[in-house]
Amino acid sequence: MMNKRFEALDAFRGICALSVVLYHMNVLGSVTELDFFNNSSIFVEFFFVLSGFVLAHGYGSKENLNFNTFMKARFFRLYPLHFFMFLVFVILEFGKLFAYKFGGFVFNNEPFTNSAAVSEMIPNLLLIHSWTPFTENISFNGPSWSISIEFYMYALLYISIVLFKSNRIISWFAISFTAFLLMYLGSEILVSSVLRGLSCFFGGAFTYVMYKKLSHFKPSYILGSIVETLLLILVVLIVQSTFEYRSIIAPVLFFFTVLFFAFECGIFSQLLKIKPLQYAGKLSYSIYMTHYAILFCLLSTAMVLQKITGIEMAPMIETIRFLNFGGAMINNLVVIVILAIVIYISSLTYKYIEIKGQKLNKKVGADSSTEQTRISATRS
């Protein structure tokens, strides 16, 4: 059970990451204007649920879990790409500064102001920018707000495992339920981003406990296919809706979706195992973290071309800057091309940053063990 890989859930990571890309991609008259993608930012909650589920699977029942080893592994999993993308955005801000000083050109905001203010740098580097009301959670690389939340969720998970021990499961349910209750009451005890993380991450951990308790349950292929179909229909309906308390009901639906798809017993579970979706799942973190910068560069290029040619390629509609290269057909082709660019660049960051970071974790661990052995030998 401990070594089991949930391939259907891996694919969901990729699908959710690409949906978030489409949420941030505003291309006039394209699929990006569908209600589903206009509201797909809710899939960040799905990420939290999946993370809680997977971390509970990997660490929830471990005895003598070492804090340094655990947090070091999580640090090297998340931080290298976060740091790299932070540097990319700092460089982009210098590019904006150059364009502003020497060309009088402003890309939406003046350089190093608002969400890219110098005062936001330290909170970003410490991954605390989503934890306080005094910092801008959507700063520099916007999607990193959820990484800020998730990183410290790992520490809270460790504390729950070590401190509550046999009562860890109760603590996971209590944390998730309390966070949902505070969201429902509109409480400001904690900022909303923290409540979103607590409710979904620990709800995901509790969902894994339910999965373990039901692991003997083997629904038939037909029953599994029916339930999977119904769950996916409900997910689509909830995601594209805008009703009150959607932010609470959607995660609860995500719990059930993750729970049932973990059994991988229906037609959609099998479809999710196809190589392209598994590949998207593998690249999901890079897709999520790199797309914001890619979209910024493409939009900025369109704004420059618009100023030079006089052709409206980046119109401002209400408060949103859109890309527009003609009719619906060409704009939808542009969407496909942008997705291909995001996936290609993500494959590079996955190979050269994510994998390197994980190897660095192993190297640091090996070096620490060697040093400890040397010290022990010296003392002997």
mmCIF file of C-alpha atoms in Angstrom:
data_model
loop_
_atom_site.group_PDB
_atom_site.id
_atom_site.type_symbol
_atom_site.label_atom_id
_atom_site.label_comp_id
_atom_site.label_asym_id
_atom_site.label_seq_id
_atom_site.Cartn_x
_atom_site.Cartn_y
_atom_site.Cartn_z
ATOM 1 C CA MET A 1 0.000 0.000 0.000
ATOM 2 C CA MET A 2 2.807 2.441 0.915
ATOM 3 C CA ASN A 3 4.449 2.081 -2.519
ATOM 4 C CA LYS A 4 1.220 2.426 -4.470
ATOM 5 C CA ARG A 5 1.189 5.203 -7.053
ATOM 6 C CA PHE A 6 -2.187 6.776 -7.779
ATOM 7 C CA GLU A 7 -1.875 7.258 -11.519
ATOM 8 C CA ALA A 8 -5.395 8.630 -12.014
ATOM 9 C CA LEU A 9 -4.712 11.284 -9.372
ATOM 10 C CA ASP A 10 -1.359 12.092 -11.017
ATOM 11 C CA ALA A 11 -3.248 12.856 -14.236
ATOM 12 C CA PHE A 12 -5.661 15.083 -12.341
ATOM 13 C CA ARG A 13 -2.687 17.194 -11.268
ATOM 14 C CA GLY A 14 -1.808 17.816 -14.902
ATOM 15 C CA ILE A 15 -5.393 18.572 -15.908
ATOM 16 C CA CYS A 16 -5.819 20.986 -12.998
ATOM 17 C CA ALA A 17 -2.516 22.728 -13.772
ATOM 18 C CA LEU A 18 -3.481 23.212 -17.436
ATOM 19 C CA SER A 19 -6.914 24.471 -16.350
ATOM 20 C CA VAL A 20 -5.238 27.104 -14.163
ATOM 21 C CA VAL A 21 -3.116 28.127 -17.167
ATOM 22 C CA LEU A 22 -6.300 28.614 -19.197
ATOM 23 C CA TYR A 23 -7.798 30.562 -16.297
ATOM 24 C CA HIS A 24 -4.921 33.056 -16.480
ATOM 25 C CA MET A 25 -4.851 33.067 -20.280
ATOM 26 C CA ASN A 26 -7.241 35.717 -21.606
ATOM 27 C CA VAL A 27 -7.560 35.238 -25.364
ATOM 28 C CA LEU A 28 -10.533 36.969 -26.959
ATOM 29 C CA GLY A 29 -13.248 34.719 -28.410
ATOM 30 C CA SER A 30 -11.467 31.501 -27.401
ATOM 31 C CA VAL A 31 -12.105 28.569 -25.070
ATOM 32 C CA THR A 32 -10.479 30.627 -22.311
ATOM 33 C CA GLU A 33 -13.728 32.597 -22.076
ATOM 34 C CA LEU A 34 -15.811 29.533 -21.224
ATOM 35 C CA ASP A 35 -17.353 29.675 -17.748
ATOM 36 C CA PHE A 36 -15.447 26.521 -16.774
ATOM 37 C CA PHE A 37 -12.035 28.078 -17.391
ATOM 38 C CA ASN A 38 -13.113 31.502 -16.116
ATOM 39 C CA ASN A 39 -13.707 29.838 -12.755
ATOM 40 C CA SER A 40 -11.020 27.140 -12.782
ATOM 41 C CA SER A 41 -8.877 28.899 -10.176
ATOM 42 C CA ILE A 42 -10.825 26.680 -7.736
ATOM 43 C CA PHE A 43 -8.584 23.826 -8.901
ATOM 44 C CA VAL A 44 -5.897 25.171 -6.577
ATOM 45 C CA GLU A 45 -8.086 23.670 -3.839
ATOM 46 C CA PHE A 46 -7.895 20.385 -5.732
ATOM 47 C CA PHE A 47 -4.087 20.644 -5.538
ATOM 48 C CA PHE A 48 -4.281 21.074 -1.772
ATOM 49 C CA VAL A 49 -6.591 18.051 -1.459
ATOM 50 C CA LEU A 50 -4.275 15.917 -3.593
ATOM 51 C CA SER A 51 -1.214 17.028 -1.616
ATOM 52 C CA GLY A 52 -2.839 16.187 1.712
ATOM 53 C CA PHE A 53 -3.939 12.802 0.372
ATOM 54 C CA VAL A 54 -0.521 11.895 -1.053
ATOM 55 C CA LEU A 55 1.453 13.144 1.968
ATOM 56 C CA ALA A 56 -0.797 11.185 4.333
ATOM 57 C CA HIS A 57 -0.184 8.150 2.124
ATOM 58 C CA GLY A 58 3.575 8.615 2.212
ATOM 59 C CA TYR A 59 4.125 9.782 5.786
ATOM 60 C CA GLY A 60 0.887 9.535 7.768
ATOM 61 C CA SER A 61 1.603 6.203 9.404
ATOM 62 C CA LYS A 62 5.397 6.455 9.703
ATOM 63 C CA GLU A 63 6.913 5.995 13.133
ATOM 64 C CA ASN A 64 9.882 8.087 14.303
ATOM 65 C CA LEU A 65 9.499 10.561 11.469
ATOM 66 C CA ASN A 66 12.488 12.907 11.484
ATOM 67 C CA PHE A 67 11.585 16.592 11.121
ATOM 68 C CA ASN A 68 14.798 17.650 9.373
ATOM 69 C CA THR A 69 14.678 14.800 6.879
ATOM 70 C CA PHE A 70 10.987 15.336 6.188
ATOM 71 C CA MET A 71 11.127 19.115 5.749
ATOM 72 C CA LYS A 72 14.377 18.976 3.794
ATOM 73 C CA ALA A 73 12.761 16.637 1.284
ATOM 74 C CA ARG A 74 9.748 18.933 0.959
ATOM 75 C CA PHE A 75 11.996 22.021 0.722
ATOM 76 C CA PHE A 76 14.036 20.624 -2.160
ATOM 77 C CA ARG A 77 10.831 19.498 -3.855
ATOM 78 C CA LEU A 78 9.292 22.984 -3.906
ATOM 79 C CA TYR A 79 11.866 25.687 -3.300
ATOM 80 C CA PRO A 80 14.336 25.392 -6.222
ATOM 81 C CA LEU A 81 11.668 26.107 -8.835
ATOM 82 C CA HIS A 82 10.011 28.742 -6.653
ATOM 83 C CA PHE A 83 13.359 30.525 -6.236
ATOM 84 C CA PHE A 84 14.155 30.255 -9.949
ATOM 85 C CA MET A 85 10.797 31.729 -10.956
ATOM 86 C CA PHE A 86 11.164 34.472 -8.350
ATOM 87 C CA LEU A 87 14.461 35.446 -10.014
ATOM 88 C CA VAL A 88 12.760 35.363 -13.423
ATOM 89 C CA PHE A 89 10.163 37.847 -12.210
ATOM 90 C CA VAL A 90 12.789 40.111 -10.663
ATOM 91 C CA ILE A 91 14.582 40.136 -14.039
ATOM 92 C CA LEU A 92 11.268 40.914 -15.758
ATOM 93 C CA GLU A 93 10.762 43.837 -13.379
ATOM 94 C CA PHE A 94 14.187 45.176 -14.371
ATOM 95 C CA GLY A 95 13.090 44.779 -18.002
ATOM 96 C CA LYS A 96 9.973 46.812 -17.211
ATOM 97 C CA LEU A 97 12.155 49.412 -15.483
ATOM 98 C CA PHE A 98 14.373 49.676 -18.570
ATOM 99 C CA ALA A 99 11.334 50.062 -20.850
ATOM 100 C CA TYR A 100 9.855 52.673 -18.494
ATOM 101 C CA LYS A 101 13.024 54.746 -18.139
ATOM 102 C CA PHE A 102 14.160 54.713 -21.747
ATOM 103 C CA GLY A 103 10.928 54.205 -23.678
ATOM 104 C CA GLY A 104 8.259 55.601 -21.396
ATOM 105 C CA PHE A 105 6.463 52.289 -21.718
ATOM 106 C CA VAL A 106 4.343 50.955 -18.837
ATOM 107 C CA PHE A 107 3.199 47.308 -18.710
ATOM 108 C CA ASN A 108 0.004 47.672 -16.657
ATOM 109 C CA ASN A 109 1.943 48.754 -13.520
ATOM 110 C CA GLU A 110 5.129 50.729 -12.986
ATOM 111 C CA PRO A 111 8.145 48.496 -12.230
ATOM 112 C CA PHE A 112 8.740 47.368 -8.666
ATOM 113 C CA THR A 113 5.381 48.653 -7.446
ATOM 114 C CA ASN A 114 2.222 47.032 -6.088
ATOM 115 C CA SER A 115 2.543 43.218 -6.176
ATOM 116 C CA ALA A 116 6.174 43.492 -7.332
ATOM 117 C CA ALA A 117 7.262 46.006 -4.700
ATOM 118 C CA VAL A 118 10.695 45.589 -3.166
ATOM 119 C CA SER A 119 9.006 45.111 0.229
ATOM 120 C CA GLU A 120 7.449 41.881 -1.086
ATOM 121 C CA MET A 121 10.807 40.254 -1.870
ATOM 122 C CA ILE A 122 11.690 38.939 1.593
ATOM 123 C CA PRO A 123 8.204 37.498 2.238
ATOM 124 C CA ASN A 124 8.429 35.713 -1.126
ATOM 125 C CA LEU A 125 11.866 34.313 -0.376
ATOM 126 C CA LEU A 126 10.660 33.081 3.018
ATOM 127 C CA LEU A 127 7.415 31.729 1.502
ATOM 128 C CA ILE A 128 5.319 33.667 4.011
ATOM 129 C CA HIS A 129 3.629 36.061 1.583
ATOM 130 C CA SER A 130 0.271 34.248 1.776
ATOM 131 C CA TRP A 131 0.213 33.935 5.541
ATOM 132 C CA THR A 132 -0.308 37.504 6.739
ATOM 133 C CA PRO A 133 -2.685 40.378 6.029
ATOM 134 C CA PHE A 134 0.348 42.656 5.755
ATOM 135 C CA THR A 135 1.862 40.997 2.679
ATOM 136 C CA GLU A 136 0.603 40.698 -0.900
ATOM 137 C CA ASN A 137 -0.194 37.038 -1.508
ATOM 138 C CA ILE A 138 -0.350 37.476 -5.309
ATOM 139 C CA SER A 139 3.117 38.957 -5.671
ATOM 140 C CA PHE A 140 5.893 38.391 -8.219
ATOM 141 C CA ASN A 141 5.037 34.887 -9.460
ATOM 142 C CA GLY A 142 1.300 34.946 -8.690
ATOM 143 C CA PRO A 143 0.726 31.161 -8.440
ATOM 144 C CA SER A 144 3.386 30.907 -5.738
ATOM 145 C CA TRP A 145 0.759 32.005 -3.199
ATOM 146 C CA SER A 146 -0.363 28.384 -2.915
ATOM 147 C CA ILE A 147 3.233 27.161 -2.590
ATOM 148 C CA SER A 148 3.630 29.560 0.334
ATOM 149 C CA ILE A 149 0.630 27.918 1.979
ATOM 150 C CA GLU A 150 1.539 24.343 1.084
ATOM 151 C CA PHE A 151 5.119 24.470 2.344
ATOM 152 C CA TYR A 152 4.074 25.282 5.883
ATOM 153 C CA MET A 153 1.206 22.788 5.671
ATOM 154 C CA TYR A 154 3.965 20.173 5.578
ATOM 155 C CA ALA A 155 5.302 21.411 8.897
ATOM 156 C CA LEU A 156 1.801 21.365 10.401
ATOM 157 C CA LEU A 157 1.292 17.824 9.097
ATOM 158 C CA TYR A 158 4.526 16.740 10.773
ATOM 159 C CA ILE A 159 3.452 18.347 14.055
ATOM 160 C CA SER A 160 0.076 16.573 13.874
ATOM 161 C CA ILE A 161 1.771 13.210 13.265
ATOM 162 C CA VAL A 162 4.297 13.593 16.094
ATOM 163 C CA LEU A 163 2.203 15.507 18.621
ATOM 164 C CA PHE A 164 -1.146 13.764 18.301
ATOM 165 C CA LYS A 165 0.218 10.320 17.337
ATOM 166 C CA SER A 166 -2.739 7.912 17.569
ATOM 167 C CA ASN A 167 -5.129 10.873 17.465
ATOM 168 C CA ARG A 168 -3.620 12.345 14.294
ATOM 169 C CA ILE A 169 -6.648 11.330 12.237
ATOM 170 C CA ILE A 170 -8.992 13.173 14.583
ATOM 171 C CA SER A 171 -6.705 16.207 14.413
ATOM 172 C CA TRP A 172 -6.799 16.195 10.585
ATOM 173 C CA PHE A 173 -10.586 16.129 10.579
ATOM 174 C CA ALA A 174 -10.776 18.799 13.292
ATOM 175 C CA ILE A 175 -8.391 21.156 11.476
ATOM 176 C CA SER A 176 -10.233 20.793 8.171
ATOM 177 C CA PHE A 177 -13.685 21.142 9.738
ATOM 178 C CA THR A 178 -12.676 24.181 11.795
ATOM 179 C CA ALA A 179 -11.190 25.909 8.741
ATOM 180 C CA PHE A 180 -14.364 25.271 6.750
ATOM 181 C CA LEU A 181 -16.449 26.593 9.643
ATOM 182 C CA LEU A 182 -14.380 29.783 9.828
ATOM 183 C CA MET A 183 -14.776 30.233 6.057
ATOM 184 C CA TYR A 184 -18.539 29.790 6.384
ATOM 185 C CA LEU A 185 -18.684 32.341 9.223
ATOM 186 C CA GLY A 186 -16.531 34.792 7.281
ATOM 187 C CA SER A 187 -14.015 34.883 10.106
ATOM 188 C CA GLU A 188 -10.893 37.011 9.781
ATOM 189 C CA ILE A 189 -8.912 35.166 12.452
ATOM 190 C CA LEU A 190 -6.761 33.802 9.627
ATOM 191 C CA VAL A 191 -6.383 35.154 6.105
ATOM 192 C CA SER A 192 -8.541 33.387 3.517
ATOM 193 C CA SER A 193 -5.594 31.777 1.721
ATOM 194 C CA VAL A 194 -4.565 30.002 4.938
ATOM 195 C CA LEU A 195 -8.108 28.782 5.552
ATOM 196 C CA ARG A 196 -8.269 27.456 1.992
ATOM 197 C CA GLY A 197 -5.068 25.531 2.582
ATOM 198 C CA LEU A 198 -5.965 24.165 6.011
ATOM 199 C CA SER A 199 -9.439 23.031 4.999
ATOM 200 C CA CYS A 200 -8.369 21.280 1.811
ATOM 201 C CA PHE A 201 -4.926 19.925 2.741
ATOM 202 C CA PHE A 202 -6.013 18.304 5.987
ATOM 203 C CA GLY A 203 -9.313 17.311 4.414
ATOM 204 C CA GLY A 204 -7.235 15.529 1.783
ATOM 205 C CA ALA A 205 -5.208 13.789 4.521
ATOM 206 C CA PHE A 206 -8.438 12.643 6.186
ATOM 207 C CA THR A 207 -9.715 11.459 2.797
ATOM 208 C CA TYR A 208 -6.699 9.165 2.561
ATOM 209 C CA VAL A 209 -7.642 7.654 5.926
ATOM 210 C CA MET A 210 -11.105 6.924 4.524
ATOM 211 C CA TYR A 211 -9.476 5.358 1.462
ATOM 212 C CA LYS A 212 -7.403 3.041 3.669
ATOM 213 C CA LYS A 213 -10.439 1.999 5.654
ATOM 214 C CA LEU A 214 -12.314 1.226 2.412
ATOM 215 C CA SER A 215 -9.339 -0.367 0.641
ATOM 216 C CA HIS A 216 -11.125 -3.746 0.623
ATOM 217 C CA PHE A 217 -13.953 -2.119 -1.379
ATOM 218 C CA LYS A 218 -13.642 -3.148 -5.030
ATOM 219 C CA PRO A 219 -16.480 -1.700 -7.106
ATOM 220 C CA SER A 220 -17.161 -3.302 -10.455
ATOM 221 C CA TYR A 221 -15.995 -1.678 -13.678
ATOM 222 C CA ILE A 222 -19.580 -0.714 -14.598
ATOM 223 C CA LEU A 223 -20.394 0.743 -11.175
ATOM 224 C CA GLY A 224 -17.034 2.488 -11.068
ATOM 225 C CA SER A 225 -17.611 4.016 -14.498
ATOM 226 C CA ILE A 226 -21.060 5.285 -13.519
ATOM 227 C CA VAL A 227 -19.846 6.887 -10.280
ATOM 228 C CA GLU A 228 -16.794 8.411 -12.000
ATOM 229 C CA THR A 229 -19.021 9.893 -14.704
ATOM 230 C CA LEU A 230 -21.371 11.409 -12.132
ATOM 231 C CA LEU A 231 -18.486 12.844 -10.128
ATOM 232 C CA LEU A 232 -16.908 14.447 -13.196
ATOM 233 C CA ILE A 233 -20.248 15.948 -14.251
ATOM 234 C CA LEU A 234 -20.667 17.413 -10.765
ATOM 235 C CA VAL A 235 -17.110 18.792 -10.821
ATOM 236 C CA VAL A 236 -17.755 20.533 -14.158
ATOM 237 C CA LEU A 237 -21.059 21.971 -12.926
ATOM 238 C CA ILE A 238 -19.601 23.193 -9.632
ATOM 239 C CA VAL A 239 -16.444 24.646 -11.186
ATOM 240 C CA GLN A 240 -18.311 26.703 -13.791
ATOM 241 C CA SER A 241 -20.875 27.954 -11.280
ATOM 242 C CA THR A 242 -20.702 31.074 -9.114
ATOM 243 C CA PHE A 243 -23.162 30.353 -6.295
ATOM 244 C CA GLU A 244 -22.598 31.291 -2.663
ATOM 245 C CA TYR A 245 -20.476 28.892 -0.586
ATOM 246 C CA ARG A 246 -19.016 27.368 -3.751
ATOM 247 C CA SER A 247 -15.597 27.705 -2.116
ATOM 248 C CA ILE A 248 -16.776 25.286 0.587
ATOM 249 C CA ILE A 249 -18.886 22.872 -1.464
ATOM 250 C CA ALA A 250 -16.315 22.444 -4.264
ATOM 251 C CA PRO A 251 -13.551 21.126 -1.968
ATOM 252 C CA VAL A 252 -15.981 18.675 -0.360
ATOM 253 C CA LEU A 253 -16.797 17.385 -3.841
ATOM 254 C CA PHE A 254 -13.051 17.174 -4.526
ATOM 255 C CA PHE A 255 -12.665 14.960 -1.425
ATOM 256 C CA PHE A 256 -15.167 12.469 -2.822
ATOM 257 C CA THR A 257 -13.640 12.687 -6.299
ATOM 258 C CA VAL A 258 -10.128 11.960 -5.029
ATOM 259 C CA LEU A 259 -11.425 9.185 -2.758
ATOM 260 C CA PHE A 260 -13.252 7.340 -5.513
ATOM 261 C CA PHE A 261 -10.707 7.857 -8.292
ATOM 262 C CA ALA A 262 -8.005 6.490 -5.965
ATOM 263 C CA PHE A 263 -9.609 3.047 -6.497
ATOM 264 C CA GLU A 264 -9.048 3.386 -10.271
ATOM 265 C CA CYS A 265 -11.969 1.121 -11.061
ATOM 266 C CA GLY A 266 -13.857 2.855 -13.890
ATOM 267 C CA ILE A 267 -13.464 3.895 -17.504
ATOM 268 C CA PHE A 268 -12.235 7.417 -16.726
ATOM 269 C CA SER A 269 -9.591 6.107 -14.318
ATOM 270 C CA GLN A 270 -8.213 4.037 -17.171
ATOM 271 C CA LEU A 271 -8.328 6.981 -19.577
ATOM 272 C CA LEU A 272 -6.417 9.063 -17.063
ATOM 273 C CA LYS A 273 -3.557 6.567 -17.285
ATOM 274 C CA ILE A 274 -2.749 7.354 -20.909
ATOM 275 C CA LYS A 275 0.783 8.641 -21.450
ATOM 276 C CA PRO A 276 -0.022 12.272 -22.398
ATOM 277 C CA LEU A 277 -2.027 12.787 -19.205
ATOM 278 C CA GLN A 278 0.596 11.037 -17.088
ATOM 279 C CA TYR A 279 3.214 13.286 -18.668
ATOM 280 C CA ALA A 280 1.111 16.363 -17.877
ATOM 281 C CA GLY A 281 0.847 15.107 -14.303
ATOM 282 C CA LYS A 282 4.612 14.744 -14.074
ATOM 283 C CA LEU A 283 5.084 18.304 -15.308
ATOM 284 C CA SER A 284 2.186 19.749 -13.302
ATOM 285 C CA TYR A 285 4.306 21.657 -10.770
ATOM 286 C CA SER A 286 6.443 23.200 -13.511
ATOM 287 C CA ILE A 287 3.348 24.008 -15.584
ATOM 288 C CA TYR A 288 1.773 25.698 -12.600
ATOM 289 C CA MET A 289 4.870 27.685 -11.648
ATOM 290 C CA THR A 290 6.163 28.755 -15.080
ATOM 291 C CA HIS A 291 3.009 29.690 -16.974
ATOM 292 C CA TYR A 292 2.502 33.070 -15.280
ATOM 293 C CA ALA A 293 5.842 34.374 -16.535
ATOM 294 C CA ILE A 294 5.286 32.939 -20.018
ATOM 295 C CA LEU A 295 1.879 34.606 -20.285
ATOM 296 C CA PHE A 296 3.333 37.884 -19.027
ATOM 297 C CA CYS A 297 6.062 37.790 -21.698
ATOM 298 C CA LEU A 298 3.581 36.979 -24.480
ATOM 299 C CA LEU A 299 1.160 39.676 -23.365
ATOM 300 C CA SER A 300 3.952 42.243 -23.040
ATOM 301 C CA THR A 301 5.184 41.381 -26.540
ATOM 302 C CA ALA A 302 1.669 41.867 -27.893
ATOM 303 C CA MET A 303 1.444 45.258 -26.140
ATOM 304 C CA VAL A 304 4.735 46.371 -27.712
ATOM 305 C CA LEU A 305 3.652 45.198 -31.171
ATOM 306 C CA GLN A 306 0.332 46.952 -30.680
ATOM 307 C CA LYS A 307 2.117 50.214 -29.920
ATOM 308 C CA ILE A 308 4.459 49.836 -32.912
ATOM 309 C CA THR A 309 1.921 48.672 -35.520
ATOM 310 C CA GLY A 310 -1.263 50.276 -34.247
ATOM 311 C CA ILE A 311 -3.010 46.886 -34.576
ATOM 312 C CA GLU A 312 -5.013 46.085 -31.468
ATOM 313 C CA MET A 313 -3.411 42.839 -30.273
ATOM 314 C CA ALA A 314 -3.734 43.394 -26.533
ATOM 315 C CA PRO A 315 -7.021 45.229 -25.893
ATOM 316 C CA MET A 316 -8.024 46.202 -22.385
ATOM 317 C CA ILE A 317 -11.635 45.121 -21.755
ATOM 318 C CA GLU A 318 -12.933 46.466 -18.458
ATOM 319 C CA THR A 319 -9.979 45.658 -16.166
ATOM 320 C CA ILE A 320 -8.580 42.660 -18.052
ATOM 321 C CA ARG A 321 -5.909 42.694 -20.747
ATOM 322 C CA PHE A 322 -6.740 40.257 -23.558
ATOM 323 C CA LEU A 323 -4.769 38.806 -26.446
ATOM 324 C CA ASN A 324 -6.441 39.115 -29.851
ATOM 325 C CA PHE A 325 -4.970 38.051 -33.196
ATOM 326 C CA GLY A 326 -8.136 38.044 -35.305
ATOM 327 C CA GLY A 327 -11.140 35.746 -35.319
ATOM 328 C CA ALA A 328 -12.124 32.879 -33.037
ATOM 329 C CA MET A 329 -10.326 30.223 -35.087
ATOM 330 C CA ILE A 330 -6.897 31.862 -35.020
ATOM 331 C CA ASN A 331 -7.292 32.840 -31.372
ATOM 332 C CA ASN A 332 -8.055 29.227 -30.430
ATOM 333 C CA LEU A 333 -4.987 28.145 -32.376
ATOM 334 C CA VAL A 334 -3.013 30.708 -30.372
ATOM 335 C CA VAL A 335 -4.308 29.066 -27.182
ATOM 336 C CA ILE A 336 -3.027 25.675 -28.370
ATOM 337 C CA VAL A 337 0.353 27.165 -29.291
ATOM 338 C CA ILE A 338 0.674 28.857 -25.896
ATOM 339 C CA LEU A 339 -0.167 25.605 -24.103
ATOM 340 C CA ALA A 340 2.490 23.837 -26.190
ATOM 341 C CA ILE A 341 5.043 26.525 -25.234
ATOM 342 C CA VAL A 342 4.139 26.172 -21.545
ATOM 343 C CA ILE A 343 4.482 22.385 -21.689
ATOM 344 C CA TYR A 344 7.825 22.582 -23.517
ATOM 345 C CA ILE A 345 9.325 25.094 -21.094
ATOM 346 C CA SER A 346 7.916 23.074 -18.191
ATOM 347 C CA SER A 347 9.697 19.987 -19.497
ATOM 348 C CA LEU A 348 12.956 21.939 -19.285
ATOM 349 C CA THR A 349 12.361 23.287 -15.777
ATOM 350 C CA TYR A 350 11.287 19.813 -14.664
ATOM 351 C CA LYS A 351 14.506 18.281 -15.987
ATOM 352 C CA TYR A 352 16.974 20.976 -15.016
ATOM 353 C CA ILE A 353 15.441 22.416 -11.842
ATOM 354 C CA GLU A 354 12.939 20.035 -10.240
ATOM 355 C CA ILE A 355 14.973 16.869 -10.774
ATOM 356 C CA LYS A 356 18.227 18.647 -9.900
ATOM 357 C CA GLY A 357 16.640 19.893 -6.696
ATOM 358 C CA GLN A 358 15.561 16.386 -5.688
ATOM 359 C CA LYS A 359 19.047 15.051 -6.463
ATOM 360 C CA LEU A 360 20.519 17.843 -4.356
ATOM 361 C CA ASN A 361 18.328 16.727 -1.461
ATOM 362 C CA LYS A 362 19.734 13.208 -1.725
ATOM 363 C CA LYS A 363 23.279 14.547 -1.996
ATOM 364 C CA VAL A 364 22.862 16.766 1.065
ATOM 365 C CA GLY A 365 21.391 13.807 2.931
ATOM 366 C CA ALA A 366 24.278 11.557 1.893
ATOM 367 C CA ASP A 367 26.861 14.193 2.855
ATOM 368 C CA SER A 368 25.199 14.628 6.263
ATOM 369 C CA SER A 369 25.269 10.865 6.866
ATOM 370 C CA THR A 370 28.932 10.672 5.859
ATOM 371 C CA GLU A 371 29.821 13.559 8.192
ATOM 372 C CA GLN A 372 27.866 11.961 11.044
ATOM 373 C CA THR A 373 29.682 8.671 10.484
ATOM 374 C CA ARG A 374 33.039 10.476 10.480
ATOM 375 C CA ILE A 375 32.245 12.263 13.739
ATOM 376 C CA SER A 376 31.121 9.021 15.360
ATOM 377 C CA ALA A 377 34.304 7.267 14.222
ATOM 378 C CA THR A 378 36.433 10.114 15.596
ATOM 379 C CA ARG A 379 34.733 9.922 18.962
ATOM 380 C CA SER A 380 35.281 6.176 19.098
#
